[in-house]
XYZ file of C-alpha atoms in Angstrom:
426
model
C 149.588 128.040 89.000
C 150.114 130.864 91.600
C 148.247 130.745 94.953
C 146.390 133.745 96.298
C 148.137 135.459 99.229
C 145.715 133.985 101.843
C 145.505 130.435 100.348
C 146.777 127.841 102.792
C 149.579 125.877 101.110
C 151.782 123.016 102.112
C 155.310 124.187 101.492
C 157.803 121.443 101.464
C 161.489 121.459 102.815
C 161.129 124.630 104.888
C 160.538 125.117 108.679
C 156.862 125.215 109.580
C 155.664 127.368 112.495
C 152.678 126.826 114.820
C 150.110 129.448 115.822
C 152.599 130.737 118.474
C 155.349 131.202 115.992
C 157.470 128.283 117.083
C 158.800 125.621 114.755
C 156.451 122.629 114.392
C 158.457 119.898 116.155
C 156.869 116.534 115.221
C 159.112 114.166 113.462
C 158.818 110.482 112.562
C 155.162 111.417 112.601
C 151.604 110.274 111.908
C 148.233 112.022 111.488
C 144.940 110.987 112.999
C 141.665 112.523 111.665
C 139.131 113.040 114.521
C 136.177 115.299 115.004
C 136.747 117.363 111.890
C 140.362 118.130 112.704
C 143.759 116.574 111.874
C 146.020 115.623 114.887
C 149.726 115.455 114.112
C 151.792 113.259 116.578
C 155.582 113.212 116.321
C 158.994 113.186 118.079
C 159.670 116.406 119.899
C 163.380 116.918 119.109
C 166.227 119.010 120.618
C 169.152 120.812 119.020
C 171.270 119.838 121.927
C 171.155 115.957 122.377
C 169.578 112.933 120.874
C 167.392 111.593 123.639
C 163.563 111.241 124.300
C 162.026 114.512 125.475
C 158.403 113.567 124.641
C 155.960 113.128 121.789
C 154.130 116.216 120.637
C 150.666 116.678 119.321
C 149.442 119.556 117.050
C 145.968 120.029 115.606
C 144.849 121.590 112.393
C 141.745 121.926 110.213
C 143.592 122.542 106.894
C 146.964 120.642 107.313
C 148.809 123.994 107.114
C 147.930 125.964 110.193
C 149.148 123.974 113.328
C 148.226 124.603 116.821
C 150.497 123.071 119.556
C 148.282 121.036 121.884
C 150.752 119.575 124.251
C 153.505 116.990 124.931
C 151.067 113.996 125.128
C 153.740 111.573 126.329
C 156.637 113.167 128.263
C 159.748 111.457 129.479
C 158.904 108.908 132.142
C 160.673 108.724 135.591
C 162.305 105.425 134.590
C 161.925 102.388 132.340
C 161.911 102.230 128.596
C 161.032 105.959 128.167
C 163.061 107.179 131.147
C 166.019 109.465 131.214
C 168.793 108.975 128.596
C 166.516 106.771 126.504
C 165.227 107.110 122.891
C 161.598 107.282 121.848
C 160.927 107.354 118.114
C 158.341 106.697 115.311
C 155.328 107.419 117.356
C 152.116 106.285 115.771
C 148.548 106.636 117.104
C 145.276 104.782 116.139
C 141.814 104.952 117.539
C 140.701 101.372 118.486
C 137.190 100.818 117.062
C 136.223 98.204 119.726
C 137.154 100.385 122.767
C 137.294 103.991 121.473
C 140.528 104.458 123.214
C 143.526 106.119 121.461
C 146.457 103.706 121.273
C 150.031 104.831 120.896
C 152.952 102.854 119.637
C 156.622 103.671 119.383
C 160.284 102.452 119.236
C 162.032 102.613 122.571
C 165.732 102.137 122.986
C 168.920 103.075 124.730
C 171.116 105.672 123.112
C 173.571 102.990 121.803
C 170.548 101.348 119.941
C 171.100 97.981 121.630
C 167.807 97.702 123.712
C 165.116 98.143 121.277
C 161.481 97.402 122.146
C 157.999 98.369 120.718
C 156.270 100.532 123.365
C 152.600 101.036 124.080
C 150.681 103.864 125.622
C 146.920 104.842 125.618
C 144.533 107.757 126.331
C 140.708 108.274 126.384
C 141.073 111.560 124.522
C 143.086 112.155 121.409
C 145.122 115.103 122.683
C 145.281 114.177 126.433
C 148.283 112.830 128.379
C 148.933 109.310 127.356
C 149.673 106.477 129.921
C 152.769 104.460 129.187
C 152.185 100.771 129.561
C 155.710 99.452 128.770
C 156.558 97.010 125.977
C 153.914 95.638 123.642
C 153.292 91.991 124.284
C 153.504 89.258 121.692
C 153.036 85.606 122.685
C 153.331 86.526 126.370
C 156.655 88.398 125.999
C 157.810 92.010 125.117
C 157.978 92.579 121.466
C 161.464 93.724 120.240
C 161.900 96.068 117.355
C 163.088 99.528 116.280
C 161.830 101.366 113.156
C 158.089 100.813 113.051
C 154.780 102.160 111.622
C 151.118 101.263 111.921
C 148.176 100.689 109.487
C 144.452 100.554 110.185
C 142.457 98.709 107.513
C 138.899 99.592 106.395
C 137.422 96.946 108.680
C 139.189 98.533 111.749
C 141.852 95.859 112.104
C 145.086 97.421 113.320
C 148.588 96.361 112.140
C 152.094 96.943 113.416
C 154.820 97.311 110.678
C 158.349 96.647 111.611
C 161.838 97.055 109.964
C 162.873 94.304 107.532
C 159.261 93.837 106.379
C 157.531 92.098 109.303
C 153.918 92.763 109.908
C 151.818 91.947 113.061
C 147.988 91.938 113.398
C 146.961 93.619 116.622
C 144.409 92.199 119.021
C 140.832 93.526 118.922
C 141.572 95.920 121.684
C 144.910 96.895 120.155
C 146.725 96.109 123.450
C 148.973 93.323 122.096
C 150.346 91.781 118.850
C 148.281 88.708 118.193
C 149.715 87.292 114.927
C 152.806 87.776 112.713
C 151.142 87.784 109.324
C 154.162 88.880 107.130
C 157.792 88.045 107.696
C 160.920 89.569 106.223
C 159.731 90.826 102.918
C 162.112 93.948 102.929
C 165.453 92.976 104.089
C 167.329 96.070 105.124
C 164.283 98.214 105.090
C 163.288 100.710 107.747
C 160.701 103.437 108.429
C 157.778 101.338 107.138
C 154.457 102.925 106.001
C 151.474 101.343 104.417
C 148.343 102.187 102.356
C 145.605 100.449 100.271
C 144.156 101.468 97.085
C 141.362 99.635 95.060
C 142.165 96.321 96.665
C 145.936 96.547 96.443
C 148.228 97.080 99.506
C 151.525 98.935 99.362
C 154.403 98.783 101.883
C 156.881 101.792 101.781
C 160.483 101.609 103.154
C 163.634 103.523 103.241
C 167.126 102.041 103.154
C 169.428 102.150 106.183
C 171.665 105.257 105.823
C 171.374 106.605 109.379
C 169.953 110.281 109.325
C 170.875 110.511 105.613
C 168.194 110.465 102.954
C 168.039 107.658 100.307
C 165.935 106.428 97.408
C 162.862 104.846 99.177
C 161.087 101.979 97.614
C 157.837 99.977 97.898
C 156.193 96.660 97.493
C 152.658 95.652 96.518
C 150.308 92.686 97.335
C 146.679 91.793 96.805
C 146.249 91.256 100.539
C 148.159 92.224 103.640
C 149.275 88.580 104.067
C 150.767 88.751 100.528
C 152.341 87.609 98.360
C 154.459 90.744 98.371
C 156.127 91.882 95.147
C 158.993 94.486 95.041
C 158.148 97.322 92.683
C 160.981 99.724 92.688
C 161.497 103.271 93.828
C 158.940 105.917 94.928
C 160.593 108.862 93.359
C 163.163 109.378 90.482
C 166.438 107.552 91.180
C 169.118 109.803 92.760
C 166.493 112.307 94.121
C 166.860 110.498 97.402
C 162.951 110.660 97.579
C 163.146 114.386 97.135
C 165.605 114.466 100.073
C 163.225 112.802 102.528
C 162.534 109.581 104.395
C 158.989 108.088 104.586
C 157.142 107.993 107.888
C 153.392 107.706 107.204
C 150.649 107.809 104.465
C 147.446 109.824 105.207
C 144.188 109.326 103.243
C 142.944 112.747 102.225
C 139.299 112.926 100.897
C 139.189 115.598 98.113
C 136.041 116.030 96.085
C 134.815 112.617 96.902
C 138.117 111.014 95.864
C 140.856 109.679 98.132
C 144.393 111.194 97.744
C 147.208 109.353 99.474
C 149.530 111.780 101.302
C 153.087 110.805 101.572
C 154.590 112.257 104.721
C 158.445 112.392 104.931
C 161.232 113.795 107.056
C 164.240 115.810 106.167
C 166.401 115.114 109.142
C 169.080 117.636 110.093
C 171.456 116.147 112.611
C 172.318 117.429 115.186
C 169.906 120.507 114.854
C 166.689 118.377 114.581
C 164.679 120.700 116.839
C 164.990 123.824 114.640
C 166.391 122.828 111.249
C 164.770 119.445 110.380
C 161.849 119.861 108.021
C 159.049 118.044 106.282
C 158.177 116.714 102.701
C 154.468 116.021 102.191
C 153.407 115.052 98.691
C 150.442 113.518 96.910
C 151.021 109.989 95.755
C 149.851 108.657 92.467
C 148.510 105.160 92.127
C 147.995 103.296 88.916
C 147.294 99.557 89.454
C 150.188 98.172 91.387
C 152.373 101.173 90.481
C 152.965 103.869 93.166
C 154.915 107.125 92.501
C 155.534 110.504 93.900
C 155.726 111.941 90.334
C 157.198 115.459 90.060
C 158.337 117.267 93.202
C 155.843 119.895 94.343
C 157.545 122.735 96.307
C 154.148 123.935 97.322
C 150.637 122.788 96.856
C 147.060 123.087 98.131
C 145.722 120.351 100.305
C 142.257 121.664 99.480
C 142.501 120.713 95.800
C 145.647 118.611 95.593
C 147.017 120.990 92.894
C 150.431 122.608 92.757
C 150.468 126.276 93.665
C 153.326 128.826 93.988
C 153.660 131.242 96.790
C 152.407 134.611 95.475
C 154.727 137.628 96.074
C 157.319 140.046 94.823
C 160.810 138.706 94.213
C 163.980 140.663 94.753
C 167.612 139.441 94.331
C 169.645 138.337 97.262
C 172.828 136.885 95.747
C 174.845 135.371 98.623
C 177.301 132.470 98.966
C 179.658 132.171 101.937
C 181.119 129.495 104.199
C 182.733 131.935 106.501
C 181.127 132.429 109.890
C 179.636 135.894 110.325
C 179.243 136.749 106.657
C 175.858 137.892 105.898
C 173.396 139.477 103.241
C 170.299 141.597 103.766
C 167.141 142.597 101.908
C 164.270 144.937 102.826
C 160.555 143.916 102.620
C 157.357 145.276 103.916
C 154.849 142.337 103.912
C 153.736 140.138 106.694
C 155.692 137.210 105.563
C 158.972 136.630 103.467
C 160.562 133.650 101.832
C 164.196 132.973 101.119
C 165.187 131.133 97.908
C 168.559 129.322 97.672
C 170.626 126.193 96.901
C 171.362 123.136 99.021
C 174.087 120.571 98.177
C 176.764 118.553 99.668
C 178.792 121.476 100.446
C 175.983 123.299 102.205
C 175.883 124.130 105.939
C 173.752 125.908 108.526
C 172.635 129.543 107.930
C 170.857 131.803 110.311
C 167.807 133.595 109.104
C 166.712 136.711 111.031
C 163.939 139.195 110.678
C 164.747 142.606 111.969
C 162.492 145.586 112.560
C 163.391 148.061 109.771
C 163.330 151.026 112.078
C 164.763 149.979 115.398
C 166.844 146.902 114.332
C 165.172 144.703 116.846
C 165.322 141.023 116.053
C 161.687 139.827 115.613
C 162.466 136.305 114.536
C 165.532 134.083 114.278
C 165.969 130.436 113.148
C 168.808 128.105 112.045
C 168.138 126.815 108.473
C 169.845 123.848 106.815
C 171.406 124.428 103.365
C 172.749 120.831 103.077
C 171.419 118.015 100.879
C 173.204 115.167 99.264
C 170.928 115.521 96.164
C 171.381 119.181 94.970
C 168.192 121.289 95.145
C 167.335 124.871 94.252
C 164.183 126.205 95.802
C 162.586 127.615 98.979
C 164.806 127.342 102.001
C 162.766 129.410 104.421
C 159.221 130.979 104.729
C 158.759 133.178 107.774
C 155.763 133.019 110.231
C 153.331 135.946 110.181
C 155.113 139.242 111.034
C 154.036 142.698 112.112
C 153.339 145.236 109.459
C 155.965 147.791 108.357
C 159.407 148.011 106.968
C 161.652 144.927 107.847
C 164.908 143.361 106.974
C 165.569 139.729 106.359
C 169.305 138.840 107.198
C 170.930 135.596 106.201
C 174.251 134.696 108.017
C 176.659 131.923 107.487
C 177.540 130.083 110.710
C 180.462 128.180 109.644
C 178.812 124.956 110.936
C 177.217 122.008 109.061
C 175.414 118.798 109.615
C 177.719 115.952 110.490
C 177.239 112.562 112.110
C 178.522 108.940 112.342
C 176.616 105.677 112.459
C 177.297 102.733 114.818
C 180.031 101.487 112.471
C 181.697 104.954 112.625
C 180.872 105.769 108.978
C 180.762 109.562 108.452
C 177.667 111.227 107.047
C 176.817 114.810 106.327
C 178.077 117.961 104.623
C 181.600 118.487 103.222
C 181.612 122.310 103.905
C 179.456 125.063 105.485
C 178.338 127.155 102.520
C 175.107 129.121 102.643
C 173.759 130.047 99.148
C 170.787 132.297 98.505
C 169.591 133.792 95.238
C 166.402 135.802 96.066
C 163.829 136.748 98.599
C 160.011 136.839 97.986
C 158.007 139.526 99.797
C 154.710 137.607 100.380
C 152.755 140.605 101.195
């Protein structure tokens, strides 16, 4: 199926741009539906350092066109979210009993040795949230790092933690009231939950630092269990289509509920510009949950796969030498770049130039690395002025690389940038 030029499609694994043309910067995210709009909350990341800047909020009516609202919780003067601290995995729920919007997050120091679950709140969904410190449990601050949240149909709120612990929140969502599940996913992180026809599902990734891995899930007839391991979400070796789960959103399409898997493609250290997103419909059959076949692009209006419509032209380029570049001419308002990512891929810079004056209209760093090889869309531009333009792809000679706390190395083995074609999207 080919989408019409004006059809709003979710395009996976490429940078997304907000209505101001800036990258959508909201990682480890969640979505809250409120007042006929979707609100995306996430970590506002930097390319320069791994520390808490703030949590961002974007709004959309179609899950594709995102408007930046504000940094809803900025760095604090001190304390758990003060300078040189971490703030991750932000999740927001509207408390039914109070009407307030409650925010939860992992707070830590930069050595990951001072981990606590934090709490903030606000009267309006996109206002500036007030940070309250650590979430209490049994009169003491609750420790924890990777976390998620889940709101059941009756309004009960739950906090999901690494290793498979689940806490029921108080009626006003201000503290954890009861630990209802303990340790059902040893070694699991980045938890997410959904329910379908009376069955509950818990999603986790394995611990591989910023690297992607084969995420897995469990199911149970009730949140309290018993929980049964069910296997992988996606085909083995696909590394969950090169992503890590962060949240599941219930979409209502033609009277039916479609569960939307939301995942991150981290890109350390260039998280602010080069990290991307993988959002895919989940398929549920009894106690089986799967991502099925990977959808490079699809319509959130229908839930069906749809290709970007345009005219393709070759752009055969492969180089790991800094400064080597390839160009192609196009005339449409948007352009896409198709290429390969693999273990030897690095960072490339994609630039859009005015075809007459040579002025740079847009420039972004793009990640061509993935541990599981992939051929497909690497970049789709924001809307551009009319007229003749040039898309230029340049090898930077740099690549993603990082080390975990045990000094194990992760990341690319080289700095190749590989493209095969461009698509003039008209």
